[in-house]
Tab-separated table of C-alpha atoms in Angstrom:
chain	number	residue	atom	x	y	z
A	16	MET	CA	-0.176	-0.133	-0.026
A	17	ASN	CA	1.441	3.275	-0.989
A	18	GLU	CA	1.516	6.075	1.429
A	19	VAL	CA	1.260	9.712	0.210
A	20	SER	CA	2.938	12.468	2.431
A	21	PHE	CA	0.959	15.805	2.678
A	22	VAL	CA	2.796	19.003	1.849
A	23	ARG	CA	1.413	22.194	2.672
A	24	THR	CA	1.579	24.688	-0.409
A	25	GLU	CA	0.501	27.924	1.343
A	26	MET	CA	1.976	29.510	4.585
A	27	LEU	CA	-0.444	29.603	7.682
A	28	GLU	CA	-1.902	33.169	9.031
A	29	GLN	CA	0.192	34.394	11.855
A	30	GLU	CA	-1.999	34.297	15.228
A	31	ALA	CA	-2.245	36.848	17.474
A	32	PRO	CA	-0.034	35.864	20.968
A	33	PRO	CA	-2.397	34.641	23.699
A	34	ALA	CA	-3.902	37.520	25.502
A	35	SER	CA	-2.040	36.486	28.852
A	36	THR	CA	1.224	36.966	27.661
A	37	VAL	CA	1.093	40.612	26.185
A	38	GLY	CA	0.008	43.925	27.396
A	39	VAL	CA	-0.607	44.975	30.905
A	40	ILE	CA	-1.810	41.409	31.987
A	41	GLY	CA	1.437	39.890	30.391
A	42	TRP	CA	3.601	42.232	32.424
A	43	LEU	CA	1.927	41.437	35.491
A	44	ARG	CA	2.026	37.851	35.222
A	45	ALA	CA	5.807	38.113	34.497
A	46	ASN	CA	6.990	40.263	36.732
A	47	LEU	CA	4.732	40.105	39.719
A	48	PHE	CA	2.522	36.846	39.824
A	49	SER	CA	5.131	34.370	38.137
A	50	ASN	CA	4.616	31.935	40.848
A	51	ALA	CA	2.676	31.315	44.064
A	52	LEU	CA	5.522	33.213	46.288
A	53	ASN	CA	5.722	36.192	44.082
A	54	SER	CA	2.085	36.384	44.411
A	55	VAL	CA	2.223	36.458	47.909
A	56	LEU	CA	4.963	38.600	48.253
A	57	THR	CA	3.039	40.996	45.517
A	58	ILE	CA	-0.225	41.099	47.546
A	59	ILE	CA	1.571	42.168	50.870
A	60	ALA	CA	3.789	44.655	49.043
A	61	LEU	CA	0.695	46.418	47.774
A	62	PHE	CA	-1.560	46.016	51.031
A	63	SER	CA	1.772	47.804	52.857
A	64	VAL	CA	1.883	50.545	50.222
A	65	PHE	CA	-1.731	51.108	50.493
A	66	SER	CA	-1.858	51.361	54.605
A	67	LEU	CA	1.088	53.906	53.954
A	68	LEU	CA	-0.530	56.167	51.529
A	69	TYR	CA	-3.747	55.736	53.006
A	70	GLY	CA	-2.251	57.411	56.321
A	71	PHE	CA	-0.087	59.762	54.720
A	72	LEU	CA	-2.108	61.416	51.890
A	73	PRO	CA	-4.646	62.620	54.439
A	74	TRP	CA	-1.759	64.143	56.427
A	75	ALA	CA	0.017	65.714	53.443
A	76	TYR	CA	-3.397	67.262	51.981
A	77	SER	CA	-3.504	70.086	54.462
A	78	PRO	CA	-4.303	73.652	53.749
A	79	THR	CA	-1.941	75.089	56.100
A	80	TRP	CA	0.751	76.635	53.594
A	81	ALA	CA	-0.231	80.239	54.470
A	82	ALA	CA	0.315	79.884	58.365
A	83	ALA	CA	2.664	81.533	60.403
A	84	SER	CA	3.075	79.506	63.211
A	85	LEU	CA	2.188	76.345	64.575
A	86	SER	CA	-0.675	77.429	66.341
A	87	GLU	CA	-2.066	79.039	63.353
A	88	CYS	CA	-1.659	75.570	61.507
A	89	ARG	CA	-3.743	73.775	64.396
A	90	ASP	CA	-6.341	76.678	64.235
A	91	ILE	CA	-6.549	76.005	60.636
A	92	LEU	CA	-7.312	72.440	61.210
A	93	HIS	CA	-9.630	72.660	63.882
A	94	SER	CA	-11.637	74.808	61.559
A	95	LEU	CA	-11.849	71.755	59.270
A	96	GLY	CA	-12.893	69.352	61.946
A	97	ARG	CA	-9.179	67.653	62.200
A	98	GLU	CA	-8.105	66.978	65.301
A	99	GLY	CA	-5.063	65.336	66.997
A	100	HIS	CA	-1.263	65.646	66.580
A	101	PHE	CA	-1.099	64.064	63.196
A	102	SER	CA	-4.371	65.539	61.794
A	103	GLY	CA	-2.318	67.705	59.170
A	104	ALA	CA	0.986	68.646	58.039
A	105	CYS	CA	2.223	72.295	58.940
A	106	TRP	CA	3.517	73.197	55.765
A	107	GLY	CA	3.646	76.924	56.900
A	108	VAL	CA	7.058	76.186	58.176
A	109	VAL	CA	8.386	75.179	54.446
A	110	ARG	CA	6.776	78.578	53.016
A	111	ASP	CA	8.294	80.736	55.858
A	112	ARG	CA	11.695	79.102	56.032
A	113	TRP	CA	12.654	77.553	52.640
A	114	VAL	CA	14.714	80.263	51.599
A	115	GLN	CA	16.902	79.971	54.889
A	116	LEU	CA	17.314	75.931	54.520
A	117	LEU	CA	18.453	76.578	51.027
A	118	PHE	CA	20.875	79.611	51.631
A	119	GLY	CA	21.192	79.297	55.349
A	120	PHE	CA	22.473	83.171	56.414
A	121	TYR	CA	23.985	84.155	53.494
A	122	PRO	CA	23.418	87.849	52.554
A	123	SER	CA	20.005	88.076	50.327
A	124	GLU	CA	21.400	90.885	48.168
A	125	HIS	CA	23.836	88.471	47.121
A	126	TYR	CA	21.874	85.184	46.472
A	127	TRP	CA	22.584	85.571	42.713
A	128	ARG	CA	26.355	84.357	43.516
A	129	PRO	CA	25.512	80.763	44.749
A	130	VAL	CA	22.592	80.463	42.085
A	131	LEU	CA	25.124	81.362	39.616
A	132	ALA	CA	27.579	79.333	40.930
A	133	PHE	CA	25.212	76.327	41.228
A	134	PHE	CA	24.390	76.653	37.561
A	135	LEU	CA	28.070	76.743	36.537
A	136	THR	CA	28.392	73.666	38.152
A	137	PHE	CA	26.357	71.731	35.430
A	138	ALA	CA	28.165	73.801	32.936
A	139	ALA	CA	31.517	72.477	34.118
A	140	LEU	CA	30.162	68.954	34.520
A	141	ALA	CA	28.642	68.759	31.031
A	142	PRO	CA	31.831	68.077	29.477
A	143	VAL	CA	32.996	65.714	31.588
A	144	LEU	CA	29.995	63.698	31.877
A	145	PHE	CA	28.404	64.142	28.544
A	146	ALA	CA	31.622	64.787	26.264
A	147	GLU	CA	29.952	63.683	23.293
A	148	LYS	CA	27.484	65.761	23.391
A	149	THR	CA	29.177	69.454	24.518
A	150	PRO	CA	31.294	71.432	22.428
A	151	ALA	CA	34.956	70.729	22.541
A	152	LYS	CA	35.501	74.523	24.099
A	153	MET	CA	33.014	73.932	26.849
A	154	ILE	CA	36.251	72.358	28.598
A	155	TRP	CA	37.573	75.688	29.408
A	156	VAL	CA	34.316	76.123	31.799
A	157	SER	CA	35.358	72.913	33.576
A	158	VAL	CA	39.159	74.519	33.946
A	159	LEU	CA	38.291	77.587	35.367
A	160	TYR	CA	35.358	76.701	37.281
A	161	PRO	CA	37.487	75.546	40.685
A	162	PHE	CA	38.802	79.208	40.536
A	163	VAL	CA	35.540	81.206	39.607
A	164	MET	CA	33.341	79.247	42.157
A	165	PRO	CA	35.187	80.200	45.266
A	166	TRP	CA	35.278	83.872	44.405
A	167	LEU	CA	31.855	84.002	43.666
A	168	LEU	CA	30.772	82.472	47.061
A	169	TRP	CA	33.444	84.245	49.457
A	170	GLY	CA	33.976	87.121	47.249
A	171	GLY	CA	37.049	89.545	47.512
A	172	THR	CA	39.435	90.605	45.059
A	173	VAL	CA	39.208	88.632	41.833
A	174	TRP	CA	42.957	88.484	41.636
A	175	THR	CA	42.863	85.701	44.156
A	176	PRO	CA	41.539	83.033	42.079
A	177	VAL	CA	43.597	84.687	39.363
A	178	VAL	CA	46.951	84.080	40.951
A	179	ALA	CA	45.823	80.988	42.246
A	180	LEU	CA	45.361	79.754	38.647
A	181	LEU	CA	48.886	81.095	37.761
A	182	GLY	CA	50.166	78.588	40.190
A	183	PHE	CA	49.238	75.746	37.876
A	184	VAL	CA	50.864	77.728	34.792
A	185	VAL	CA	54.034	77.823	36.482
A	186	GLY	CA	53.768	74.210	37.384
A	187	ILE	CA	53.110	73.236	33.944
A	188	TYR	CA	55.913	75.347	32.585
A	189	VAL	CA	58.581	73.784	35.106
A	190	TYR	CA	57.537	70.315	34.351
A	191	ARG	CA	58.136	70.791	30.711
A	192	THR	CA	61.194	72.572	31.137
A	193	VAL	CA	62.408	70.147	33.745
A	194	THR	CA	60.992	66.845	31.801
A	195	ALA	CA	63.001	67.908	28.726
A	196	ALA	CA	66.522	67.915	30.318
A	197	MET	CA	65.888	65.250	33.337
A	198	GLY	CA	63.006	63.386	32.824
A	199	SER	CA	59.338	63.199	33.572
A	200	LEU	CA	60.139	61.886	37.555
A	201	PHE	CA	62.283	64.944	38.305
A	202	GLY	CA	59.984	67.301	36.149
A	203	LEU	CA	57.062	66.255	38.077
A	204	ILE	CA	58.738	67.007	41.299
A	205	ALA	CA	59.887	70.109	40.396
A	206	ALA	CA	56.467	71.260	38.904
A	207	VAL	CA	55.169	70.185	42.530
A	208	VAL	CA	58.022	72.248	44.508
A	209	ALA	CA	57.630	74.965	42.046
A	210	ALA	CA	53.524	75.502	42.260
A	211	ALA	CA	54.125	75.146	46.466
A	212	ILE	CA	56.437	77.692	46.322
A	213	TRP	CA	54.194	80.045	44.250
A	214	TRP	CA	51.104	79.648	46.389
A	215	LEU	CA	52.714	79.682	49.917
A	216	PHE	CA	55.213	82.684	49.157
A	217	ILE	CA	54.576	84.388	46.189
A	218	ALA	CA	50.699	84.479	45.648
A	219	SER	CA	49.707	86.482	48.486
A	220	SER	CA	52.175	89.555	47.527
A	221	VAL	CA	51.266	89.507	43.539
A	222	SER	CA	47.713	89.319	44.402
A	223	SER	CA	47.989	92.266	46.649
A	224	GLY	CA	50.228	94.136	44.270
A	225	LEU	CA	47.289	93.299	41.592
A	226	ALA	CA	44.765	94.748	43.763
A	227	GLY	CA	46.495	97.895	44.358
A	228	ILE	CA	46.861	98.422	40.766
A	229	LEU	CA	43.190	97.496	39.498
A	230	GLU	CA	40.848	96.920	42.372
A	231	LEU	CA	38.171	94.189	41.058
A	232	ALA	CA	36.323	92.756	44.050
A	233	MET	CA	33.129	91.762	45.358
A	234	GLU	CA	32.041	92.019	48.630
A	235	PRO	CA	33.353	89.433	51.168
A	236	VAL	CA	31.024	86.816	52.824
A	237	SER	CA	32.299	84.822	55.975
A	238	SER	CA	32.089	81.195	56.148
A	239	ARG	CA	29.946	81.564	59.338
A	240	GLN	CA	27.098	82.961	56.900
A	241	PHE	CA	27.375	79.736	54.956
A	242	GLY	CA	24.544	77.386	55.725
A	243	GLY	CA	21.667	75.209	54.298
A	244	LEU	CA	21.695	73.400	51.064
A	245	MET	CA	24.103	75.634	49.734
A	246	LEU	CA	26.949	74.728	52.664
A	247	SER	CA	26.149	70.907	51.929
A	248	LEU	CA	26.352	71.405	48.108
A	249	THR	CA	29.878	73.403	48.664
A	250	ILE	CA	31.324	70.776	50.752
A	251	GLY	CA	30.059	67.972	48.679
A	252	ILE	CA	30.929	69.336	44.999
A	253	VAL	CA	34.516	70.254	46.115
A	254	ALA	CA	35.048	67.098	48.116
A	255	ILE	CA	33.846	64.844	45.297
A	256	GLY	CA	35.817	66.606	42.863
A	257	PHE	CA	39.197	66.424	44.513
A	258	SER	CA	38.506	63.296	46.303
A	259	LEU	CA	38.237	60.945	42.858
A	260	PRO	CA	41.866	61.901	41.598
A	261	LEU	CA	43.282	61.525	45.017
A	262	GLY	CA	41.990	58.106	45.279
A	263	ILE	CA	43.363	57.122	42.098
A	264	VAL	CA	46.879	58.196	43.023
A	265	LEU	CA	46.309	56.432	46.761
A	266	ALA	CA	45.011	53.275	44.443
A	267	LEU	CA	48.315	53.175	42.226
A	268	GLY	CA	50.470	54.195	45.298
A	269	ARG	CA	49.365	51.012	47.086
A	270	GLN	CA	50.154	48.731	43.931
A	271	SER	CA	53.433	50.195	43.621
A	272	ASP	CA	56.877	48.208	43.619
A	273	LEU	CA	58.544	51.342	45.666
A	274	LEU	CA	58.247	50.290	49.171
A	275	ILE	CA	58.416	53.762	50.598
A	276	VAL	CA	55.076	54.973	48.378
A	277	LYS	CA	53.342	51.527	49.033
A	278	ALA	CA	53.888	51.814	52.835
A	279	LEU	CA	52.750	55.529	52.704
A	280	CYS	CA	49.800	55.098	50.740
A	281	VAL	CA	48.821	51.798	52.980
A	282	GLY	CA	49.295	53.736	56.115
A	283	PHE	CA	47.149	56.585	54.926
A	284	ILE	CA	44.321	54.599	53.629
A	285	GLU	CA	44.053	52.185	56.785
A	286	PHE	CA	44.274	54.988	59.030
A	287	ILE	CA	41.697	57.147	57.630
A	288	ARG	CA	39.165	54.166	57.157
A	289	GLY	CA	39.880	53.437	60.795
A	290	VAL	CA	38.730	56.534	61.899
A	291	PRO	CA	35.157	57.794	62.062
A	292	LEU	CA	34.409	60.815	60.016
A	293	ILE	CA	32.699	62.690	62.560
A	294	THR	CA	36.477	62.320	64.455
A	295	LEU	CA	37.931	63.953	61.572
A	296	LEU	CA	35.578	66.694	61.679
A	297	PHE	CA	36.097	67.695	65.389
A	298	VAL	CA	39.990	67.677	64.710
A	299	ALA	CA	39.192	69.818	61.935
A	300	SER	CA	37.139	72.432	63.942
A	301	THR	CA	39.578	72.324	66.980
A	302	LEU	CA	42.909	70.791	66.817
A	303	LEU	CA	44.108	71.688	63.257
A	304	ASN	CA	44.726	75.387	64.054
A	305	ILE	CA	47.108	74.357	66.810
A	306	PHE	CA	49.495	72.749	64.012
A	307	MET	CA	49.336	76.129	62.041
A	308	PRO	CA	51.946	79.032	62.518
A	309	PRO	CA	50.579	81.673	64.844
A	310	GLY	CA	47.902	84.201	64.257
A	311	THR	CA	46.893	81.710	61.168
A	312	ASN	CA	43.270	82.063	60.334
A	313	PHE	CA	42.064	78.682	58.439
A	314	ASP	CA	38.636	78.841	57.181
A	315	ILE	CA	36.293	76.776	58.912
A	316	ILE	CA	34.870	75.477	55.803
A	317	MET	CA	38.079	74.876	54.116
A	318	ARG	CA	39.186	72.857	56.755
A	319	VAL	CA	36.107	70.466	56.527
A	320	ILE	CA	36.603	70.295	53.089
A	321	ILE	CA	40.079	69.021	53.002
A	322	MET	CA	38.908	66.512	56.068
A	323	ALA	CA	35.706	65.264	54.120
A	324	THR	CA	38.238	64.977	50.835
A	325	LEU	CA	41.079	63.003	52.550
A	326	PHE	CA	38.054	60.650	54.163
A	327	SER	CA	36.564	60.044	51.016
A	328	SER	CA	39.666	59.449	48.871
A	329	ALA	CA	40.872	56.704	51.178
A	330	TYR	CA	37.316	54.591	50.658
A	331	MET	CA	37.759	55.590	46.705
A	332	ALA	CA	41.346	54.323	46.907
A	333	GLU	CA	39.963	50.976	47.885
A	334	VAL	CA	36.971	51.180	45.170
A	335	ILE	CA	39.357	51.477	42.401
A	336	ARG	CA	41.728	49.052	43.527
A	337	GLY	CA	39.020	46.620	43.275
A	338	GLY	CA	38.827	47.722	39.918
A	339	LEU	CA	42.453	47.312	38.977
A	340	ALA	CA	42.630	43.889	40.236
A	341	ALA	CA	39.487	42.816	38.452
A	342	LEU	CA	41.517	43.148	35.353
A	343	PRO	CA	43.231	40.264	34.020
A	344	LYS	CA	47.037	40.007	33.523
A	345	GLY	CA	46.877	40.037	29.904
A	346	GLN	CA	46.029	43.979	30.106
A	347	TYR	CA	49.333	45.301	31.753
A	348	GLU	CA	51.234	43.067	29.327
A	349	GLY	CA	49.411	44.177	26.220
A	350	GLY	CA	50.534	47.674	27.453
A	351	ASP	CA	54.164	46.482	27.758
A	352	SER	CA	53.913	44.864	24.084
A	353	LEU	CA	53.234	47.905	22.771
A	354	GLY	CA	55.990	49.636	24.378
A	355	LEU	CA	53.818	51.819	26.537
A	356	ASN	CA	55.548	53.293	29.801
A	357	TYR	CA	53.805	52.878	33.039
A	358	TRP	CA	51.996	56.260	32.914
A	359	GLN	CA	50.835	55.696	29.386
A	360	ALA	CA	49.677	52.301	30.123
A	361	GLN	CA	47.528	53.433	32.966
A	362	ARG	CA	46.081	56.430	30.772
A	363	LEU	CA	45.372	54.685	27.695
A	364	ILE	CA	44.509	50.987	28.875
A	365	ILE	CA	44.649	49.898	32.639
A	366	MET	CA	42.945	52.919	34.389
A	367	PRO	CA	39.530	53.298	31.696
A	368	GLN	CA	38.772	49.660	31.987
A	369	ALA	CA	39.477	49.916	36.133
A	370	LEU	CA	37.278	52.980	36.499
A	371	LYS	CA	34.236	51.493	34.350
A	372	ILE	CA	34.335	48.465	36.270
A	373	SER	CA	34.420	50.546	39.698
A	374	ILE	CA	31.371	53.211	38.422
A	375	PRO	CA	28.899	51.592	40.962
A	376	GLY	CA	31.279	51.765	43.753
A	377	ILE	CA	32.458	55.210	43.038
A	378	VAL	CA	28.976	56.539	42.673
A	379	SER	CA	27.995	55.053	45.909
A	380	ASN	CA	30.920	56.532	47.243
A	381	PHE	CA	29.919	60.268	45.913
A	382	ILE	CA	26.314	59.571	47.476
A	383	GLY	CA	27.658	58.612	50.629
A	384	LEU	CA	29.698	61.605	50.932
A	385	PHE	CA	27.415	64.057	49.964
A	386	LYS	CA	25.056	62.527	52.618
A	387	ASP	CA	27.784	62.571	55.133
A	388	THR	CA	28.023	66.642	54.866
A	389	THR	CA	25.108	66.573	57.313
A	390	LEU	CA	27.815	65.579	60.006
A	391	VAL	CA	28.653	69.405	59.876
A	392	SER	CA	26.142	70.520	62.203
A	393	VAL	CA	28.159	68.960	64.882
A	394	ILE	CA	30.661	71.306	64.825
A	395	GLY	CA	28.741	74.279	64.623
A	396	LEU	CA	28.024	74.633	60.742
A	397	LEU	CA	24.488	74.890	59.842
A	398	ASP	CA	23.728	72.409	57.174
A	399	PRO	CA	19.912	71.781	56.702
A	400	LEU	CA	19.860	69.586	59.903
A	401	GLY	CA	21.529	72.146	61.558
A	402	LEU	CA	19.205	74.881	60.491
A	403	SER	CA	16.214	72.456	61.317
A	404	THR	CA	17.198	72.554	64.993
A	405	ALA	CA	17.621	75.940	64.837
A	406	ILE	CA	14.088	76.529	63.142
A	407	ARG	CA	12.290	74.088	66.110
A	408	ALA	CA	13.858	76.250	68.731
A	409	ASN	CA	11.841	79.203	67.324
A	410	ALA	CA	8.333	79.830	69.370
A	411	GLU	CA	6.372	79.992	66.341
A	412	TRP	CA	7.549	76.361	65.211
A	413	ASN	CA	8.693	74.766	68.133
A	414	GLY	CA	6.721	71.313	67.637
A	415	VAL	CA	7.352	70.844	63.898
A	416	VAL	CA	9.265	67.917	62.992
A	417	TRP	CA	8.103	65.798	60.096
A	418	GLU	CA	7.659	68.850	57.594
A	419	LEU	CA	11.071	70.219	57.982
A	420	TYR	CA	12.735	66.445	57.783
A	421	GLY	CA	10.834	65.541	54.834
A	422	PHE	CA	11.849	68.762	53.097
A	423	ILE	CA	15.286	68.372	53.749
A	424	ALA	CA	14.963	64.583	52.440
A	425	LEU	CA	13.457	65.581	49.379
A	426	LEU	CA	16.101	67.815	48.637
A	427	PHE	CA	18.901	65.336	49.268
A	428	PHE	CA	16.976	62.518	47.397
A	429	VAL	CA	16.923	64.897	44.399
A	430	PHE	CA	20.519	65.019	44.185
A	431	CYS	CA	21.484	61.605	45.428
A	432	PHE	CA	18.706	59.968	43.020
A	433	SER	CA	20.072	62.106	40.120
A	434	MET	CA	23.595	60.772	40.832
A	435	ALA	CA	22.258	57.182	40.889
A	436	ARG	CA	20.368	57.324	37.397
A	437	TYR	CA	23.873	59.102	35.922
A	438	SER	CA	25.638	55.856	37.100
A	439	MET	CA	23.234	53.715	35.469
A	440	TYR	CA	23.565	55.623	32.125
A	441	LEU	CA	27.220	55.513	32.044
A	442	GLU	CA	26.986	52.024	32.829
A	443	ARG	CA	24.672	51.421	29.618
A	444	LYS	CA	26.985	53.655	27.572
A	445	LEU	CA	30.266	51.884	28.340
A	446	GLN	CA	28.746	48.255	28.328
A	447	THR	CA	30.848	46.277	25.905
A	448	GLY	CA	29.848	42.931	26.866
A	449	HIS	CA	27.032	40.650	25.980
A	450	LYS	CA	23.857	42.127	27.607
């Protein structure tokens, strides 16, 4: 008996996927109700969120924005039939003190200076964070920003940042001159010594002389008038900006073959990591002046910035060292096979890969450092938390707690969340492996 095989002569029509696998229902099944355990956890989480919002939203929706004191808030809530301590938020304190929470006691007629410095921060970061999307000439904003920002915030003569910038020019000139004659190591040492001599012994006289010829200055603002979010941003931005390069140097020094260099870097890292930041801040506020020459007036914010930078750089060094350790030995051998010297191999091959691997740890360290700026309240500097204590000590707002802390938490969340999102963007951008 002959069997005839059936051969289809036309293609079947494409059918729509099952309704339970696409759209909202498909997403819910795949992500929230994929099995019995996930379904139970989803229901518990939804119930918890609902319970939280059920109590929070009525409290947050409170028509007390125009109140001028806590007693007025209570009168407004009482007129609406809402009784009890947690019957409604008193948002009048935010309306009344939000400027102080942002600027501290900075003179109101000069608010434009920290605002301008804040926006210049984004202009200076753009060539670094989004190099391919910004004009090449924007890099000059990044170069000049470290000198313009202090002048905007503290004021004084414009010749101070100009002369400070000239110190780097002197260092670069000495480096090139000595390197051409004696090599890069001697050139680097000579450049550091020349720049230090300029800043310590020459810069002040040159700045005073130029100010006597042409006085270009803004009204000085003392560090004790700094406060609020502006103080946290100032300390955080400067400490973050300096801790990364210092951490790279410490990480490389810890892996150095030179015994003295390695011992110094290891000793510094382990000592700083073994001491709480609050202890270093107390040292900065009380003990540091003891080791300075008599009559030296070392700015308190500058002392805090130095200690915060040193503290963060020690942790940054370990994060970067982890990235360096993750690289296979072949990367180092590849640099040697190409005839690159140590610094060329680090700049072109090793460090870009190590930093890419270390991005989550680096950004996490940045976020932690920015949040740790609130510790300056223990040494008398009025950051947002320090100001909240002073505001609650006022008779008009004595008893207001959650509204102030909630507003401060929102401010910090905006900046920390932004840094975290940029970290994720940078990881996706630099992804070279399999997804």
